[in-house]
Short mmCIF file of C-alpha atoms in Angstrom, two decimals:
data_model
loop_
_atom_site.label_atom_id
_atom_site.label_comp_id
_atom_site.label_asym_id
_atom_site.label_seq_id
_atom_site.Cartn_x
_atom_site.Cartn_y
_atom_site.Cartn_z
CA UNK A 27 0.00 0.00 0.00
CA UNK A 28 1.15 3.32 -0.46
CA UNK A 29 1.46 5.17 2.67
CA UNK A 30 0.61 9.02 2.69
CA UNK A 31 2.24 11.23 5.40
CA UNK A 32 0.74 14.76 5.80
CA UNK A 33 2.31 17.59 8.28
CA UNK A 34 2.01 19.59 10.28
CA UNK A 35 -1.21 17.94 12.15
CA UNK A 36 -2.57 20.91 13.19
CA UNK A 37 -1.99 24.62 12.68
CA UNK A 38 -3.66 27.98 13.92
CA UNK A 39 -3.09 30.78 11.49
CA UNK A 40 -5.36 34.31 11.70
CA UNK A 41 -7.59 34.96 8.55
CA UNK A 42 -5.98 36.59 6.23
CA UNK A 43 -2.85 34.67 6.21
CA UNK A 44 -1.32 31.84 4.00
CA UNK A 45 -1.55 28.15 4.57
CA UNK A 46 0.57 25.28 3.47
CA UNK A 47 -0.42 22.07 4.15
CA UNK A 48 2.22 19.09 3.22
CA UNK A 49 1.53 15.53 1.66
CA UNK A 50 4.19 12.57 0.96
CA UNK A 51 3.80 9.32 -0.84
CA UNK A 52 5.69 6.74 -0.11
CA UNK A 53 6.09 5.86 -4.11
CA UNK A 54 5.83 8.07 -6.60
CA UNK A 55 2.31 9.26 -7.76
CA UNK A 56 3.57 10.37 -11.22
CA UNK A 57 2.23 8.79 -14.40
CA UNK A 58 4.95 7.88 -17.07
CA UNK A 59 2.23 7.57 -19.16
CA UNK A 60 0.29 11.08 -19.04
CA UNK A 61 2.75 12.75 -16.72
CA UNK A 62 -0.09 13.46 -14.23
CA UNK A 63 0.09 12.83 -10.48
CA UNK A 64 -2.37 10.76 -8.76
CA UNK A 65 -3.09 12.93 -5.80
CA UNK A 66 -6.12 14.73 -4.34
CA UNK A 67 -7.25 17.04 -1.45
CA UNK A 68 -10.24 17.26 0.73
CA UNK A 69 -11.72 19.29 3.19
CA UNK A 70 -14.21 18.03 5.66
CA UNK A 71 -15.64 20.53 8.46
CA UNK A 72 -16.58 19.96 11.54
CA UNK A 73 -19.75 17.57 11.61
CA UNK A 74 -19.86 17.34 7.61
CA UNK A 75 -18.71 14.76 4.89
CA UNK A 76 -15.48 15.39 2.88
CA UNK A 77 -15.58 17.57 0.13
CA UNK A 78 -13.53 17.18 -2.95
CA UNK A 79 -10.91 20.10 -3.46
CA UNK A 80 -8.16 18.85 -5.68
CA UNK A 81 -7.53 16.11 -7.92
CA UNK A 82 -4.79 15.23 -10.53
CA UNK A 83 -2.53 17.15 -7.51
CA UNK A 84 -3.55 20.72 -9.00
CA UNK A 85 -6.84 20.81 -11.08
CA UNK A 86 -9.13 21.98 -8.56
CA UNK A 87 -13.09 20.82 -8.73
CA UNK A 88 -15.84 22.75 -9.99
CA UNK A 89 -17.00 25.65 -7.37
CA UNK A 90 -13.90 25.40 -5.48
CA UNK A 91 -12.61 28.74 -4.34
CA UNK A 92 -9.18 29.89 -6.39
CA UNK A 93 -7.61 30.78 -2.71
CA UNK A 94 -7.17 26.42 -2.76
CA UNK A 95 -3.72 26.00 -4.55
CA UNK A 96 -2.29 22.39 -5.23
CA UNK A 97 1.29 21.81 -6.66
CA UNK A 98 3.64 19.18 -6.32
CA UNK A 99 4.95 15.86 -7.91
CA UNK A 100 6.06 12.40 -7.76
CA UNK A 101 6.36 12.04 -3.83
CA UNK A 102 5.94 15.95 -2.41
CA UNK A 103 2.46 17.61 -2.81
CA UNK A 104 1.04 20.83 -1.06
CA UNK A 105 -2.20 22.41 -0.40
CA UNK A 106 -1.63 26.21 -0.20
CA UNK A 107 -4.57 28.62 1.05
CA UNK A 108 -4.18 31.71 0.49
CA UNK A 109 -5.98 34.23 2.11
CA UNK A 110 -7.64 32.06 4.68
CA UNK A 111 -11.37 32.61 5.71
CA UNK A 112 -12.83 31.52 8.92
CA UNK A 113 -15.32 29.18 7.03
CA UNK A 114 -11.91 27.44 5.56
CA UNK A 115 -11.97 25.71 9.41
CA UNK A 116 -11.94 22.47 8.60
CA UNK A 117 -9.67 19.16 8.47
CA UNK A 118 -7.52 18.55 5.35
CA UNK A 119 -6.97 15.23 3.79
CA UNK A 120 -4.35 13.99 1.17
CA UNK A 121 -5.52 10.73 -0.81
CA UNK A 122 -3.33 9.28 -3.47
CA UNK A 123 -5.48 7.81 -6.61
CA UNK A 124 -2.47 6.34 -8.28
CA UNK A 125 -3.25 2.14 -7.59
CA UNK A 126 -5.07 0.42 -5.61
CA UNK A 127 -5.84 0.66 -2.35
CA UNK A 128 -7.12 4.35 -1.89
CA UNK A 129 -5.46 5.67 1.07
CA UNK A 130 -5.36 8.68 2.97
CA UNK A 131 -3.08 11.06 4.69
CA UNK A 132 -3.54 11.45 8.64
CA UNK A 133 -5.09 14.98 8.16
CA UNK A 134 -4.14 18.03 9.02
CA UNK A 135 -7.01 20.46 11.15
CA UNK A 136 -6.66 23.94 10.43
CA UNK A 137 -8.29 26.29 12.91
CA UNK A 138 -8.81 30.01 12.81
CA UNK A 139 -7.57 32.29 15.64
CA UNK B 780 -29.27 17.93 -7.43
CA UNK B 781 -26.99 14.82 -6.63
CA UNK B 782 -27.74 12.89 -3.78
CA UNK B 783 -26.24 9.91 -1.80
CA UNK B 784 -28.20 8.62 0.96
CA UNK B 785 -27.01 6.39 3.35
CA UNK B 786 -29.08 4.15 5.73
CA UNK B 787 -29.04 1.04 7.71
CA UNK B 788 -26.04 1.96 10.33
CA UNK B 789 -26.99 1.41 14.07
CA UNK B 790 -25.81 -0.35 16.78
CA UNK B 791 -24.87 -4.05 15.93
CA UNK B 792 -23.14 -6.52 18.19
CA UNK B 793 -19.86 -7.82 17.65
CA UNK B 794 -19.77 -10.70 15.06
CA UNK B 795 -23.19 -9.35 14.09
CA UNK B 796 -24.11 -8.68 10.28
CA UNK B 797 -25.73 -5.58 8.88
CA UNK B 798 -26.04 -3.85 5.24
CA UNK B 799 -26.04 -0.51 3.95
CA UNK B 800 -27.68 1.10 1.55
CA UNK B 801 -27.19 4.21 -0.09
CA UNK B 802 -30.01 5.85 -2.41
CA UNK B 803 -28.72 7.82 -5.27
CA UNK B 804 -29.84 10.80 -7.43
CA UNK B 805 -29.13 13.60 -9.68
CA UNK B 806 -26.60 11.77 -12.35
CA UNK B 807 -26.70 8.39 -14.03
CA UNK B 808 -25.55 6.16 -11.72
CA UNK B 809 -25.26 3.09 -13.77
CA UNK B 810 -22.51 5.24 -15.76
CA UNK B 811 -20.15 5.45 -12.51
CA UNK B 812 -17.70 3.37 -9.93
CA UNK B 813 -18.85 3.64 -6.69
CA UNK B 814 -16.81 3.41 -3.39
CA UNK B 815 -17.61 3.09 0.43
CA UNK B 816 -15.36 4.89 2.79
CA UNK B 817 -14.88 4.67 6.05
CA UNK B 818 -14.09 6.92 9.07
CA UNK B 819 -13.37 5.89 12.43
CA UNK B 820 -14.46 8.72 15.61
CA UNK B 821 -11.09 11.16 15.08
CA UNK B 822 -9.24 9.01 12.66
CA UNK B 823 -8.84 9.74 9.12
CA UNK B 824 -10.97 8.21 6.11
CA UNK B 825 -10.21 4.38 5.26
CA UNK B 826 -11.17 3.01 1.46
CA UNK B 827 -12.93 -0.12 2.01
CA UNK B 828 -13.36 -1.10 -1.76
CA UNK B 829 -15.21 -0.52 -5.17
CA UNK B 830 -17.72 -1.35 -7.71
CA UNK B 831 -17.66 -1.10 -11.30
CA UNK B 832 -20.11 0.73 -13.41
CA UNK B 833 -22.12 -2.75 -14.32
CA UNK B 834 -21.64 -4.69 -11.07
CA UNK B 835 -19.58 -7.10 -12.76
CA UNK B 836 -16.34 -6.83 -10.95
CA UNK B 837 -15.38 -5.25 -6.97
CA UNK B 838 -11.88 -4.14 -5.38
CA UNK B 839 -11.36 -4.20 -1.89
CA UNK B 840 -8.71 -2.73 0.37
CA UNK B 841 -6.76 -5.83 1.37
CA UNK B 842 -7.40 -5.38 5.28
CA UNK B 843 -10.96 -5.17 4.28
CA UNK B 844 -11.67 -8.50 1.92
CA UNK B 845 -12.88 -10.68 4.65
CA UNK B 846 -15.63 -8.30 6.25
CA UNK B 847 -17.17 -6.58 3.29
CA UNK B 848 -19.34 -7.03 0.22
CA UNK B 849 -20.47 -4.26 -1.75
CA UNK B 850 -22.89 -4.99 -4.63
CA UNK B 851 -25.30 -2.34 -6.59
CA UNK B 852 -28.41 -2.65 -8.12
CA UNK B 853 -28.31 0.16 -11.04
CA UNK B 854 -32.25 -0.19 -11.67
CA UNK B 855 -33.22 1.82 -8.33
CA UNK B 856 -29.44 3.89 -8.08
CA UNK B 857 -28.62 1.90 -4.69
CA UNK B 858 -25.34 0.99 -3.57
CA UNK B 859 -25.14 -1.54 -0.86
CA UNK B 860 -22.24 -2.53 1.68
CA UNK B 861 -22.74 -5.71 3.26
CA UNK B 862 -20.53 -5.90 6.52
CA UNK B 863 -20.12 -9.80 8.30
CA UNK B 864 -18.58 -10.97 11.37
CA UNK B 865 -18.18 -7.60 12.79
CA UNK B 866 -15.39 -5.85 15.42
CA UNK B 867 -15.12 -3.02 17.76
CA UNK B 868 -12.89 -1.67 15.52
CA UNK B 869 -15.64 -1.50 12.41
CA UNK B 870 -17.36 1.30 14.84
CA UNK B 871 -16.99 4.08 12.05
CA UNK B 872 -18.97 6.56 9.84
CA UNK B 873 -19.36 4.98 6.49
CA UNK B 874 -19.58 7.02 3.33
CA UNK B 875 -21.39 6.23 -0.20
CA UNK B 876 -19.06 8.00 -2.53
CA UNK B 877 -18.93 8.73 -6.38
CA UNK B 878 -15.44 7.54 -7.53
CA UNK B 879 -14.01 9.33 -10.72
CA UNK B 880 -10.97 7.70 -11.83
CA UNK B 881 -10.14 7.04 -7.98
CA UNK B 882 -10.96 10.30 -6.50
CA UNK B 883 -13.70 10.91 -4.76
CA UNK B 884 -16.06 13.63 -5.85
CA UNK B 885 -19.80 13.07 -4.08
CA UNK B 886 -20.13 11.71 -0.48
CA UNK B 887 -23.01 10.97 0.96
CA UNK B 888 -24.03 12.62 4.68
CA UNK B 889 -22.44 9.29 6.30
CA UNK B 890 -24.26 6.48 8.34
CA UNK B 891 -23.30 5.52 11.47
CA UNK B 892 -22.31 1.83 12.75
CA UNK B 893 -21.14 1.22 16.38
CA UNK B 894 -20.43 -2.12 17.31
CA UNK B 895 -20.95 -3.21 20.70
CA UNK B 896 -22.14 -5.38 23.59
#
């Protein structure tokens, strides 16, 4: 399986300010094929379902606010918010899509001070 | 609007059965992989497996092969998850989810399954 390690765990940043959020594989999640990395983001808030923010490591989903920035490749991947909002309190997931079995990075809860 | 709705969670003993069902809407499901996802209280999400467009073929996370079945019936848009011989440590949210090319892009609101005594 292909083990995802996110950091930091938690962070407390004032609105306003820049996030990065950090995501390793343990293999590479680059394509030879297509050159495209297998990687995705979520955010779930507090008491809801994960929602889709990121997939392909950069292409952001439909209705997704442009203030979500993913970059990265092969093995390194970040989640950059930029000019965080209070509603942007949430948990942040990593989940490679490369092979088989999904899994997920440990998450990373962003609060708001 | 898309929908996933997920019922059928409760309390179940352990080694206890119990199946889920999630009721779909708003796109074609017949046209789409399907996943179930689980999340433990304050853990992070764990892929329990998948389900081809047609039914016809099912991947499971290899820690998860013994305790799940997930089948579909594409008529009525309904994903199931059939969960056997239960443990403590199957007490979890479970999610219905849309899966596009292996990410995940439509979750349902979650149904809850404790096992216990």
């Amino acid at each position: 399986d292909i083990v995802m390690t996110q950091s930091p765990s938690s962070l407390a940043v004032s609105a306003g300010e820049t996030v990065t959020i950090n995501c390793k594989s343990s293999q590479s999640l680059l394509s030879s094929g297509n050159q495209k990395n297998y990687l995705a983001w979520y955010q779930q808030k507090p008491g809801q379902s994960p929602k889709l923010l990121i997939y392909l490591a950069s292409t952001r989903e439909s209705g997704v606010p442009d203030r979500f920035i993913g970059s990265g490749s092969g093995t390194d991947f970040t989640l950059t918010i930029t000019s965080v909002q209070a509603e942007d309190l949430a948990d942040y997931y990593c989940q490679q899509h490369y092979n088989y079995p999904l899994t997920f990075g440990s998450g990373t809860k962003l609060e708001i001070k | 609007e898309l929908q996933l709705v997920e019922s059928g969670g409760g309390l179940v003993q352990p080694g206890g059965s119990l199946k889920l069902s999630c009721v779909t809407s708003g796109f074609t499901f017949r046209d789409y992989w399907m996943s179930w996802v689980r999340q433990a209280p304050g853990k992070t999400m764990e892929w329990i497996g998948d389900i081809k467009p047609d039914g016809s073929n099912t991947n499971y996370a290899p820690s998860m092969k013994n305790g799940f079945t997930i089948s579909r019936d594409n008529a009525k848009s309904i994903l199931f998850l059939q969960m056997s011989n239960v443990r403590s440590d199957y007490t979890a949210t479970y999610y219905c989810v849309r899966d596009y090319g292996g990410y995940l892009d439509a979750w349902g609101q979650g149904a809850s399954v404790t096992v216990s005594s």
